[in-house]
Coordinates of C-alpha atoms in Angstrom, one line a residue:
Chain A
X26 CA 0.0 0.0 0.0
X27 CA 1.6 3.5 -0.5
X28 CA 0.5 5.6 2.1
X29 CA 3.2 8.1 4.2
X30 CA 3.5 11.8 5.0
X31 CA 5.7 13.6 2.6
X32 CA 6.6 17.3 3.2
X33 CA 8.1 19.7 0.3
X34 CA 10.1 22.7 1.1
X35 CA 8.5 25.6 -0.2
X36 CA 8.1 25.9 -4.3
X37 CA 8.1 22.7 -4.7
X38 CA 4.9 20.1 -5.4
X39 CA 5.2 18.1 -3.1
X40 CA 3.5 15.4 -5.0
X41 CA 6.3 15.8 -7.9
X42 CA 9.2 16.7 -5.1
X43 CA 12.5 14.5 -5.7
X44 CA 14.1 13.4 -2.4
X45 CA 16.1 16.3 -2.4
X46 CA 13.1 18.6 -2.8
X47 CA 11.4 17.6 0.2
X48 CA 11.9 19.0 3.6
X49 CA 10.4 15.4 4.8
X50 CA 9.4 11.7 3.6
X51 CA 8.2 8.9 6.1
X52 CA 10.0 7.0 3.6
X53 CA 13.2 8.0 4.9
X54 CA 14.9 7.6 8.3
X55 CA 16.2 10.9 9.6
X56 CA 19.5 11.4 11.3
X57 CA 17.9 12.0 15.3
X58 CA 20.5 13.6 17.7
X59 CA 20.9 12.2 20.3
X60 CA 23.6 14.3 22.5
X61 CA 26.2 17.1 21.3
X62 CA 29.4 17.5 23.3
X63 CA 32.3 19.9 23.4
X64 CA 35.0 20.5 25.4
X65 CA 38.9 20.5 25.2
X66 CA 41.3 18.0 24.4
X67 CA 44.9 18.2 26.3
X68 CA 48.0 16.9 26.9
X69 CA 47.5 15.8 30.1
X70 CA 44.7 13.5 29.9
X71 CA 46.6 11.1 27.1
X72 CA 45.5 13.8 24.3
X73 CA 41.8 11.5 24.3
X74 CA 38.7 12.2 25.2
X75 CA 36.4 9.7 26.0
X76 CA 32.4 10.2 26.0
X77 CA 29.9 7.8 27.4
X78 CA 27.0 8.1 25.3
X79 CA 24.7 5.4 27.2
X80 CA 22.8 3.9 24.1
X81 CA 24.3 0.5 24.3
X82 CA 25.0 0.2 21.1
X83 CA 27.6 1.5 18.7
X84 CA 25.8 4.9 17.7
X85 CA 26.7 7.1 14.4
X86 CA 28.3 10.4 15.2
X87 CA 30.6 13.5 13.9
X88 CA 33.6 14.9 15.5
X89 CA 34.8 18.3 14.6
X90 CA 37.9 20.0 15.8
X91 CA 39.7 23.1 16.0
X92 CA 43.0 22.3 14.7
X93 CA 44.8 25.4 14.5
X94 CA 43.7 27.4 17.4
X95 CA 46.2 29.8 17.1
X96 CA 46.0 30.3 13.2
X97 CA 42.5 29.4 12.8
X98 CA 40.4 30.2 15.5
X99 CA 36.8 28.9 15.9
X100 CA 37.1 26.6 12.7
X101 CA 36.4 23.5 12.9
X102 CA 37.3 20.3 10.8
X103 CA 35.2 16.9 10.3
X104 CA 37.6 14.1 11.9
X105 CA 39.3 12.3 10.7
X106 CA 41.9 15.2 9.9
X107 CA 45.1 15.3 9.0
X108 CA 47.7 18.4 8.3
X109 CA 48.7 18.4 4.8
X110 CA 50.5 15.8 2.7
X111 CA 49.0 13.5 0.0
X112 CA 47.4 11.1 2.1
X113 CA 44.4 11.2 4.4
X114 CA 45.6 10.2 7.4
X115 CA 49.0 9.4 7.9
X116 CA 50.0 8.3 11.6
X117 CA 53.2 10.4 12.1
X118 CA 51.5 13.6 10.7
X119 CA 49.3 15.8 13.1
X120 CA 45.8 14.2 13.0
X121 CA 42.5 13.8 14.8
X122 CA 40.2 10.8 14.8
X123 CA 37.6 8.8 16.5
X124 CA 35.9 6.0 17.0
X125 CA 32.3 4.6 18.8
X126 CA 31.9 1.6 20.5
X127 CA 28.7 0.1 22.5
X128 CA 29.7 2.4 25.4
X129 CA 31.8 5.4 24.5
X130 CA 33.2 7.9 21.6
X131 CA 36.7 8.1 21.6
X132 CA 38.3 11.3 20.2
X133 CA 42.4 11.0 20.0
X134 CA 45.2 13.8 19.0
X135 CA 48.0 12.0 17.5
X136 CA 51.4 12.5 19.7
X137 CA 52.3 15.2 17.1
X138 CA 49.2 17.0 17.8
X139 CA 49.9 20.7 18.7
X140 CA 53.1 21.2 19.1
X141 CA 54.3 24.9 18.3
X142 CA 57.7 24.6 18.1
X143 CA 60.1 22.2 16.3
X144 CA 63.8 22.0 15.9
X145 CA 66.3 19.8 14.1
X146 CA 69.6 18.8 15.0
X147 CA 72.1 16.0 13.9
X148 CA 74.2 18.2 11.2
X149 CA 78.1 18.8 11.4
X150 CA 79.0 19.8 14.6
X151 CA 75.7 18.9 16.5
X152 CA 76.8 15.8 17.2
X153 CA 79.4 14.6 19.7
X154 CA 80.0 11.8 22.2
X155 CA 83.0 10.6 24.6
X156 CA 84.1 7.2 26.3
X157 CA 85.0 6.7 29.4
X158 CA 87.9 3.7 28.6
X159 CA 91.4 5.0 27.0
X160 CA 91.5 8.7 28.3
X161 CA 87.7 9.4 27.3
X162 CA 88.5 10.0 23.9
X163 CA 85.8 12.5 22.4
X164 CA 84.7 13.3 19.1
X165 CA 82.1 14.4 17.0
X166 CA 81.2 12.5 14.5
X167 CA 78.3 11.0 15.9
X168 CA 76.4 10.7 18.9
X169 CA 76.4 7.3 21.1
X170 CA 74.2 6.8 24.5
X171 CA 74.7 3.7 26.4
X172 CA 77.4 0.7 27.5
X173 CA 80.0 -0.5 25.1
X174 CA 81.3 -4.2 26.1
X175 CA 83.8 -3.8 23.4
X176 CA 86.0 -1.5 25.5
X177 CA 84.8 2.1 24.8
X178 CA 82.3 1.6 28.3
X179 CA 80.1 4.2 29.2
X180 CA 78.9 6.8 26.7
X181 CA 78.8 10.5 26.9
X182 CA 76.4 12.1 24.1
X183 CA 75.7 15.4 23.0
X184 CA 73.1 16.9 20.6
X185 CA 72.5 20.4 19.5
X186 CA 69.9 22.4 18.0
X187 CA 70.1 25.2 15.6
X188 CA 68.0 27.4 15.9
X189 CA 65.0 27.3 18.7
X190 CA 63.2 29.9 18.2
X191 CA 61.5 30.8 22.2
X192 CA 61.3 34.0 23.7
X193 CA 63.3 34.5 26.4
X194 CA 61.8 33.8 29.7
X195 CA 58.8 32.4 27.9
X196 CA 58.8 29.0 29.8
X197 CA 57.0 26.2 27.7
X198 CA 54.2 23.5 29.6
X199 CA 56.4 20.9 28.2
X200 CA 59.5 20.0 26.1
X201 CA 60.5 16.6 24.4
X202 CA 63.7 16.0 22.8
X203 CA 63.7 13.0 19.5
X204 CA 66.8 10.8 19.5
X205 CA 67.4 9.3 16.4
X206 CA 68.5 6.1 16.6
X207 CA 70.7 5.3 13.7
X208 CA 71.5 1.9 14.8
X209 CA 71.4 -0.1 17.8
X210 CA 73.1 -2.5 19.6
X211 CA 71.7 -5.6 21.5
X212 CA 68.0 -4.3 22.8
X213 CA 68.1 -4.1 26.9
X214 CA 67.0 -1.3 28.3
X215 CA 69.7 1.7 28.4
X216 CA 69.4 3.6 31.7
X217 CA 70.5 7.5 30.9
X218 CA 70.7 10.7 32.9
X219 CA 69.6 13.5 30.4
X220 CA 71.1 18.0 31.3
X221 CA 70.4 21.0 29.3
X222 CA 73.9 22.6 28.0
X223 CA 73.5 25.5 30.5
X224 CA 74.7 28.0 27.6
X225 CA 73.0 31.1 26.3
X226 CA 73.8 30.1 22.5
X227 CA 75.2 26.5 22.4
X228 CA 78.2 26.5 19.8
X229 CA 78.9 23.8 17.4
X230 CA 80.2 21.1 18.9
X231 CA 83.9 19.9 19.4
X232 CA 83.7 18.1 22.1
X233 CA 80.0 18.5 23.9
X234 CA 80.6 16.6 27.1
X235 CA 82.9 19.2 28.8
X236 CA 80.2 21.6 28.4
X237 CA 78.5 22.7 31.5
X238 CA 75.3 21.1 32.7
X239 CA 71.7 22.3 33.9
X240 CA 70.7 22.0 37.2
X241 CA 67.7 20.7 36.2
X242 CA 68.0 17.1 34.4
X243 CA 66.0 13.6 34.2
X244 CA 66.9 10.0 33.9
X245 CA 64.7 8.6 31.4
X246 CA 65.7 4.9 29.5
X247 CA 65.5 3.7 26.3
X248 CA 63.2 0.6 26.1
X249 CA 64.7 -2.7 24.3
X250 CA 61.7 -2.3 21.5
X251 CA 63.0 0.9 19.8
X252 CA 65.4 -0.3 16.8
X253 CA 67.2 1.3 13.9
X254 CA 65.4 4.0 12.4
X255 CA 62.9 4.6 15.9
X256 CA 63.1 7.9 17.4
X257 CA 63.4 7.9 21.6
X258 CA 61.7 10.7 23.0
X259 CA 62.2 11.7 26.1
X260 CA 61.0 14.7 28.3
X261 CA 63.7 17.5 28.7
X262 CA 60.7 20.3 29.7
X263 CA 62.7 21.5 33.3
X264 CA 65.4 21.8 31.1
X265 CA 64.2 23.7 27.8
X266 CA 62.8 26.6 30.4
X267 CA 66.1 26.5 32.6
X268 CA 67.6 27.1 29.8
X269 CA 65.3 29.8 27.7
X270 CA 65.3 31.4 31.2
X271 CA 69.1 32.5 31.3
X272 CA 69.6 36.7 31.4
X273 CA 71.6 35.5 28.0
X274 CA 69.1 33.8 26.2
X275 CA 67.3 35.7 22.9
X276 CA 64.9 33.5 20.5
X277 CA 67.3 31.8 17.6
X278 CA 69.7 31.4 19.5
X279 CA 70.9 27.6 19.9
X280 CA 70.7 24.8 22.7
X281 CA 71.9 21.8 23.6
X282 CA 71.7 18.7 25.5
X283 CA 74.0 16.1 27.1
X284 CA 72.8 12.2 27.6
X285 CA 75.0 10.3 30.2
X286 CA 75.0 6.4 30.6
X287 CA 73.3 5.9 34.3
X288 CA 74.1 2.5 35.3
X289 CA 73.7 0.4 32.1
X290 CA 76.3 -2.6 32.2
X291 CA 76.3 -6.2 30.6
X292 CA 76.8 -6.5 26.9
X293 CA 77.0 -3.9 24.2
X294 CA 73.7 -1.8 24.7
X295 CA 73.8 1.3 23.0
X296 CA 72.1 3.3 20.1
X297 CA 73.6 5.8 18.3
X298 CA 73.9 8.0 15.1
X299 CA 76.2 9.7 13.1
X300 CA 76.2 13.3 11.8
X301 CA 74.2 14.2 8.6
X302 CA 71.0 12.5 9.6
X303 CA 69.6 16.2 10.8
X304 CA 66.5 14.0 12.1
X305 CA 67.0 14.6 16.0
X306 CA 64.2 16.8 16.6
X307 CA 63.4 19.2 19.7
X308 CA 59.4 20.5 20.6
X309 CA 57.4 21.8 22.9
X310 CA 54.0 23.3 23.9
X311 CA 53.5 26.3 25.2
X312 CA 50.3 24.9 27.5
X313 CA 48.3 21.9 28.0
X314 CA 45.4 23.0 25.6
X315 CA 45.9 21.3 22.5
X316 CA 42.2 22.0 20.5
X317 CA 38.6 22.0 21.2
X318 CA 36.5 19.7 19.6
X319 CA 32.4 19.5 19.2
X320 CA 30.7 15.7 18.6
X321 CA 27.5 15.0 17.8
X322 CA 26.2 11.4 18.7
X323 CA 22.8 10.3 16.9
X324 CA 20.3 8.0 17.9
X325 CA 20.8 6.2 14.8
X326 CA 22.5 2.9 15.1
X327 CA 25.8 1.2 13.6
X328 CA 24.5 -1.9 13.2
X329 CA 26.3 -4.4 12.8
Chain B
X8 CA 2.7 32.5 -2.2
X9 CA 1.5 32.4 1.0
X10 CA 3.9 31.7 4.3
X11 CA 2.4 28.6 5.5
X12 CA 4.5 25.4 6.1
X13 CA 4.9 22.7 8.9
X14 CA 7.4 23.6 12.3
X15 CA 7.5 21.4 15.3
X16 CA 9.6 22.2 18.6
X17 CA 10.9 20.3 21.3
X18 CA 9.1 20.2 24.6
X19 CA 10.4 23.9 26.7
X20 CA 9.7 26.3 23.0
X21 CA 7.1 28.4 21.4
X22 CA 7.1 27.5 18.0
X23 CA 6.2 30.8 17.4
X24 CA 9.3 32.0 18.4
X25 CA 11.7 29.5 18.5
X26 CA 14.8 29.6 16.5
X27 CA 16.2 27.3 14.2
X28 CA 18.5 25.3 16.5
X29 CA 15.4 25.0 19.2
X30 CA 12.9 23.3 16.0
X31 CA 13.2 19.7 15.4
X32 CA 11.7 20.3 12.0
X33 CA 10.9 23.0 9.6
X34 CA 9.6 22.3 6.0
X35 CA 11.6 25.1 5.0
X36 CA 14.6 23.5 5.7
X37 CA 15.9 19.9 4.4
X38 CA 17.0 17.2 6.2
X39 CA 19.3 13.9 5.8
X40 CA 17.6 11.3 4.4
X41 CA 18.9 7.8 4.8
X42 CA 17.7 5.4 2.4
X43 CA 19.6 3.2 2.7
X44 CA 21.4 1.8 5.6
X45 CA 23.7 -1.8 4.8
X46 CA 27.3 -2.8 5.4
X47 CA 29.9 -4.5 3.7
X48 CA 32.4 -7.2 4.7
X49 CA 35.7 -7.9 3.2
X50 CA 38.7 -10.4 4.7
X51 CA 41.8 -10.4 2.7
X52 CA 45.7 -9.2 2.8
X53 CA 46.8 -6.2 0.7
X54 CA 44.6 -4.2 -1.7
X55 CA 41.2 -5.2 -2.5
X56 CA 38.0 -2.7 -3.7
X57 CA 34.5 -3.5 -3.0
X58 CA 31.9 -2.1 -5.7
X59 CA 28.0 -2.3 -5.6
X60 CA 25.6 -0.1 -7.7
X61 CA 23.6 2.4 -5.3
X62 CA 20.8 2.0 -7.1
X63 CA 20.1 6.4 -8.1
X64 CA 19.9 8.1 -11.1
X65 CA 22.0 10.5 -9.3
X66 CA 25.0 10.4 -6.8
X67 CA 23.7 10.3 -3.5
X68 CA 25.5 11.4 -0.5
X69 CA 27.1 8.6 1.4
X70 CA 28.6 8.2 5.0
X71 CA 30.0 5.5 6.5
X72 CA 32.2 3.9 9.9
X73 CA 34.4 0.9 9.7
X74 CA 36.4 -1.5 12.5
X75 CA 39.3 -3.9 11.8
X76 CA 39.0 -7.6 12.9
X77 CA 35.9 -7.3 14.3
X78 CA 37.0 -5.1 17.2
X79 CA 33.5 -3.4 17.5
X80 CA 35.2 0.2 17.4
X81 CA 34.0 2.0 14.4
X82 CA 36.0 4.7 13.3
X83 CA 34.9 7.4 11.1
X84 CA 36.2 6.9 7.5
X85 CA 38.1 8.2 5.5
X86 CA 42.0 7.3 7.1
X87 CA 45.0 4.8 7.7
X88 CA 45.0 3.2 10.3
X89 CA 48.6 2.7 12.4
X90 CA 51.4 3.4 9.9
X91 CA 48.7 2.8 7.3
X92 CA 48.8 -0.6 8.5
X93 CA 44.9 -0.6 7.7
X94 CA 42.8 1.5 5.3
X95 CA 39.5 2.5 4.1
X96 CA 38.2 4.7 1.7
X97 CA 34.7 5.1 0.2
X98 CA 33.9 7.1 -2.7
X99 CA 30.7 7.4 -5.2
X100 CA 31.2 7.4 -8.9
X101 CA 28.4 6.9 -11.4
X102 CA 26.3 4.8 -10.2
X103 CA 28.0 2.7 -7.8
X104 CA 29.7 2.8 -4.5
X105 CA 33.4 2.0 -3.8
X106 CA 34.9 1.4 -0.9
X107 CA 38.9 0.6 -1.2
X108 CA 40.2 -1.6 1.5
X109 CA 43.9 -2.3 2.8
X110 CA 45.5 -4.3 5.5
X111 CA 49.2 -5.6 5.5
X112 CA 48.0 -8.9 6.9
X113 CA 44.5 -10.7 6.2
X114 CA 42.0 -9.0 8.4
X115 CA 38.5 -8.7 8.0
X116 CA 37.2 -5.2 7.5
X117 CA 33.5 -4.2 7.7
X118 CA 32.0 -0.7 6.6
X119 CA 29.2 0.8 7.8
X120 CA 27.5 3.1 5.5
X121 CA 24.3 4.8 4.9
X122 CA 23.1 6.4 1.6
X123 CA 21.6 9.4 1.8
X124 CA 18.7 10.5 -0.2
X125 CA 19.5 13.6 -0.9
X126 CA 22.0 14.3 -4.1
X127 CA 26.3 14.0 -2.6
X128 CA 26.8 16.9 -5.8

């Protein structure tokens, strides 16, 4: 039997309307809001936000985000989003997703979400490491962090970056330095002890590891599963504002950062690179706040 | 033409005054119209593309949600998926529906989708 209720927006007949000319059909289900949500996503909190929607089942929904908060204020972009490049959604670019499941929407930044400043290091001269065995002999032609069995023992490292472009005095919420790990050897943890270069403007290195030290420092390790070609990030925050707030300090100027072996014995278990790579990397965020996002969860069902 | 036409309001507003955003329906307005609402299932390795006519003489708009190995978590598409490790794509062309799948390893991929009624362009 055709019977419903169709309703035309206005100029059309509705008894001639297409689909898109109609305002309503009972023929068609309608997308039915259930909830709308906004709020910010931070640092903090695992860069996730996680919304119980209480339907029990997996409902359809739209996340929007405001990406550039700085740039961009107030606009917002349908997740999944990703910054640039050829490809939608690439894991190591900046990107936002989410996901439903029966009890919850998920909304994620990736880990380089937000961050406002980036610098490189790992050229000529931003690179240096000693040994403790034969005299500490120090060069720099590469960086090494770890034991050496071999005979070399424990390593000094250095690493420099060129330019960092921070005010002076303008202390960041957090700071992360990217070792590159050119190569690797044997995969037990490496225990380290990690110091800003307490310098104004860090000059190219000779040797890095007679440089003087920050007060502030931390003593992170490098876990057994990053290899060849992994990056180990570690927090250097205390250090990056120690630093940036020397009377010295002016924005371009350069800073570095010395890695110490902290107890690591046993085998060969160290990771290094040499110079050239330029793919040591330096960031941080000037506060928690990363973006604001809006969702809006329907009644309407996943159903699978 | 006169100014007649259909609004209803949520319980807490005056139609007669309420705005937009406090009307659950105005006939001056569209809305999405699913007519369709289905999903597709695909479990192989590497590259494969699902195709199915959508069944308009037009293109019709088209959203859809997908999970990996049956996980139950369905994210919103388009993307890659850890180190594009996993993918999915859906596009409309002519008359059919597409969507282009990817995993390194066999996995079974299901997408979500509803068609809309209403013309995608």
């Amino acid at each position: 039997m055709d019977y419903g209720i169709k309703v035309s927006r206005p100029g059309f007949d509705v008894k001639t309307a297409t689909p898109a000319q109609l305002a309503f059909s009972s023929k068609y289900q309608t997308l039915k809001v259930h909830s709308q949500h906004s709020g910010e996503i931070k640092d903090s909190t695992g860069r996730t936000i996680t919304i119980a929607h209480g339907l029990g089942y997996k409902p359809m929904f739209v996340v929007h985000g405001e990406v550039y908060p700085s740039d961009l204020p107030d606009t917002f972009f349908l997740a999944p989003y990703t910054e640039g490049g050829v490809y939608p959604l690439w894991a190591s670019q900046t990107h936002l997703y989410a996901y439903a499941d029966n009890t919850n929407i998920y909304i994620k930044a990736s880990d380089d979400f937000g961050w406002e400043g980036t610098s490189t290091g790992g050229l000529a001269e931003d690179l240096s490491y000693e040994y403790s065995a034969y005299g500490g002999s120090c060069q720099n032609e590469g960086v090494y962090v770890g034991y050496d069995d071999g005979g070399r023992l424990n390593f000094k490292g250095g690493i420099r970056f060129d330019p960092v472009y921070r005010a002076k005095s303008a202390s960041v919420y957090r700071a992360r330095m990217g070792f590159y790990i050119g190569g690797r050897y044997t995969s037990n943890t490496i225990y380290t002890n990690v110091y800003g270069i307490d310098e104004d403007d860090t000059s190219p290195f000779g040797c890095a590891t007679s440089r003087s030290k920050t007060s502030a420092s931390y003593s992170p390790s490098v876990d057994g599963s990053l290899q060849d070609g992994d990056t180990w990030a570690t927090d250097v925050t205390n250090c990056f504002n120690e630093i940036i707030n020397r009377s010295g300090w002016s924005s371009g100027n350069a800073m570095g950062f010395l890695i110490e072996n902290n107890g690591t014995t046993g085998t060969d278990n160290y990771i290094f690179d040499f110079y050239g790579s330029d793919l040591h990397t330096l960031k941080w965020l000037s506060t928690d706040h990363l973006l604001d996002y809006k969702c809006t969860i329907y009644k309407n069902r996943i159903d699978i | 033409m006169g100014d007649y036409g259909i609004k209803v309001v949520g319980a807490g507003y005056n139609v007669h005054t309420a705005t937009v955003l406090q009307q659950t329906f105005n006939s001056s307005i569209n809305t999405l119209k699913i007519a369709e609402a289905d999903y597709i299932t695909s479990t192989a390795s590497g590259d494969r593309t699902v195709t199915f006519s959508h069944g308009f003489s037009y293109r019709p708009g088209m959203v859809f949600w997908w999970d990996i190995g049956g996980s139950g978590n369905f994210l919103t598409g388009n993307m890659l998926y850890n180190f594009g490790e996993y993918s999915a794509y859906g596009y409309i062309y002519d008359s059919n529906i597409s969507f282009q799948l990817h995993s390194n390893a066999s996995a079974t991929i299901r997408c979500f989708y509803i068609i809309l009624a209403d013309p995608a362009f």
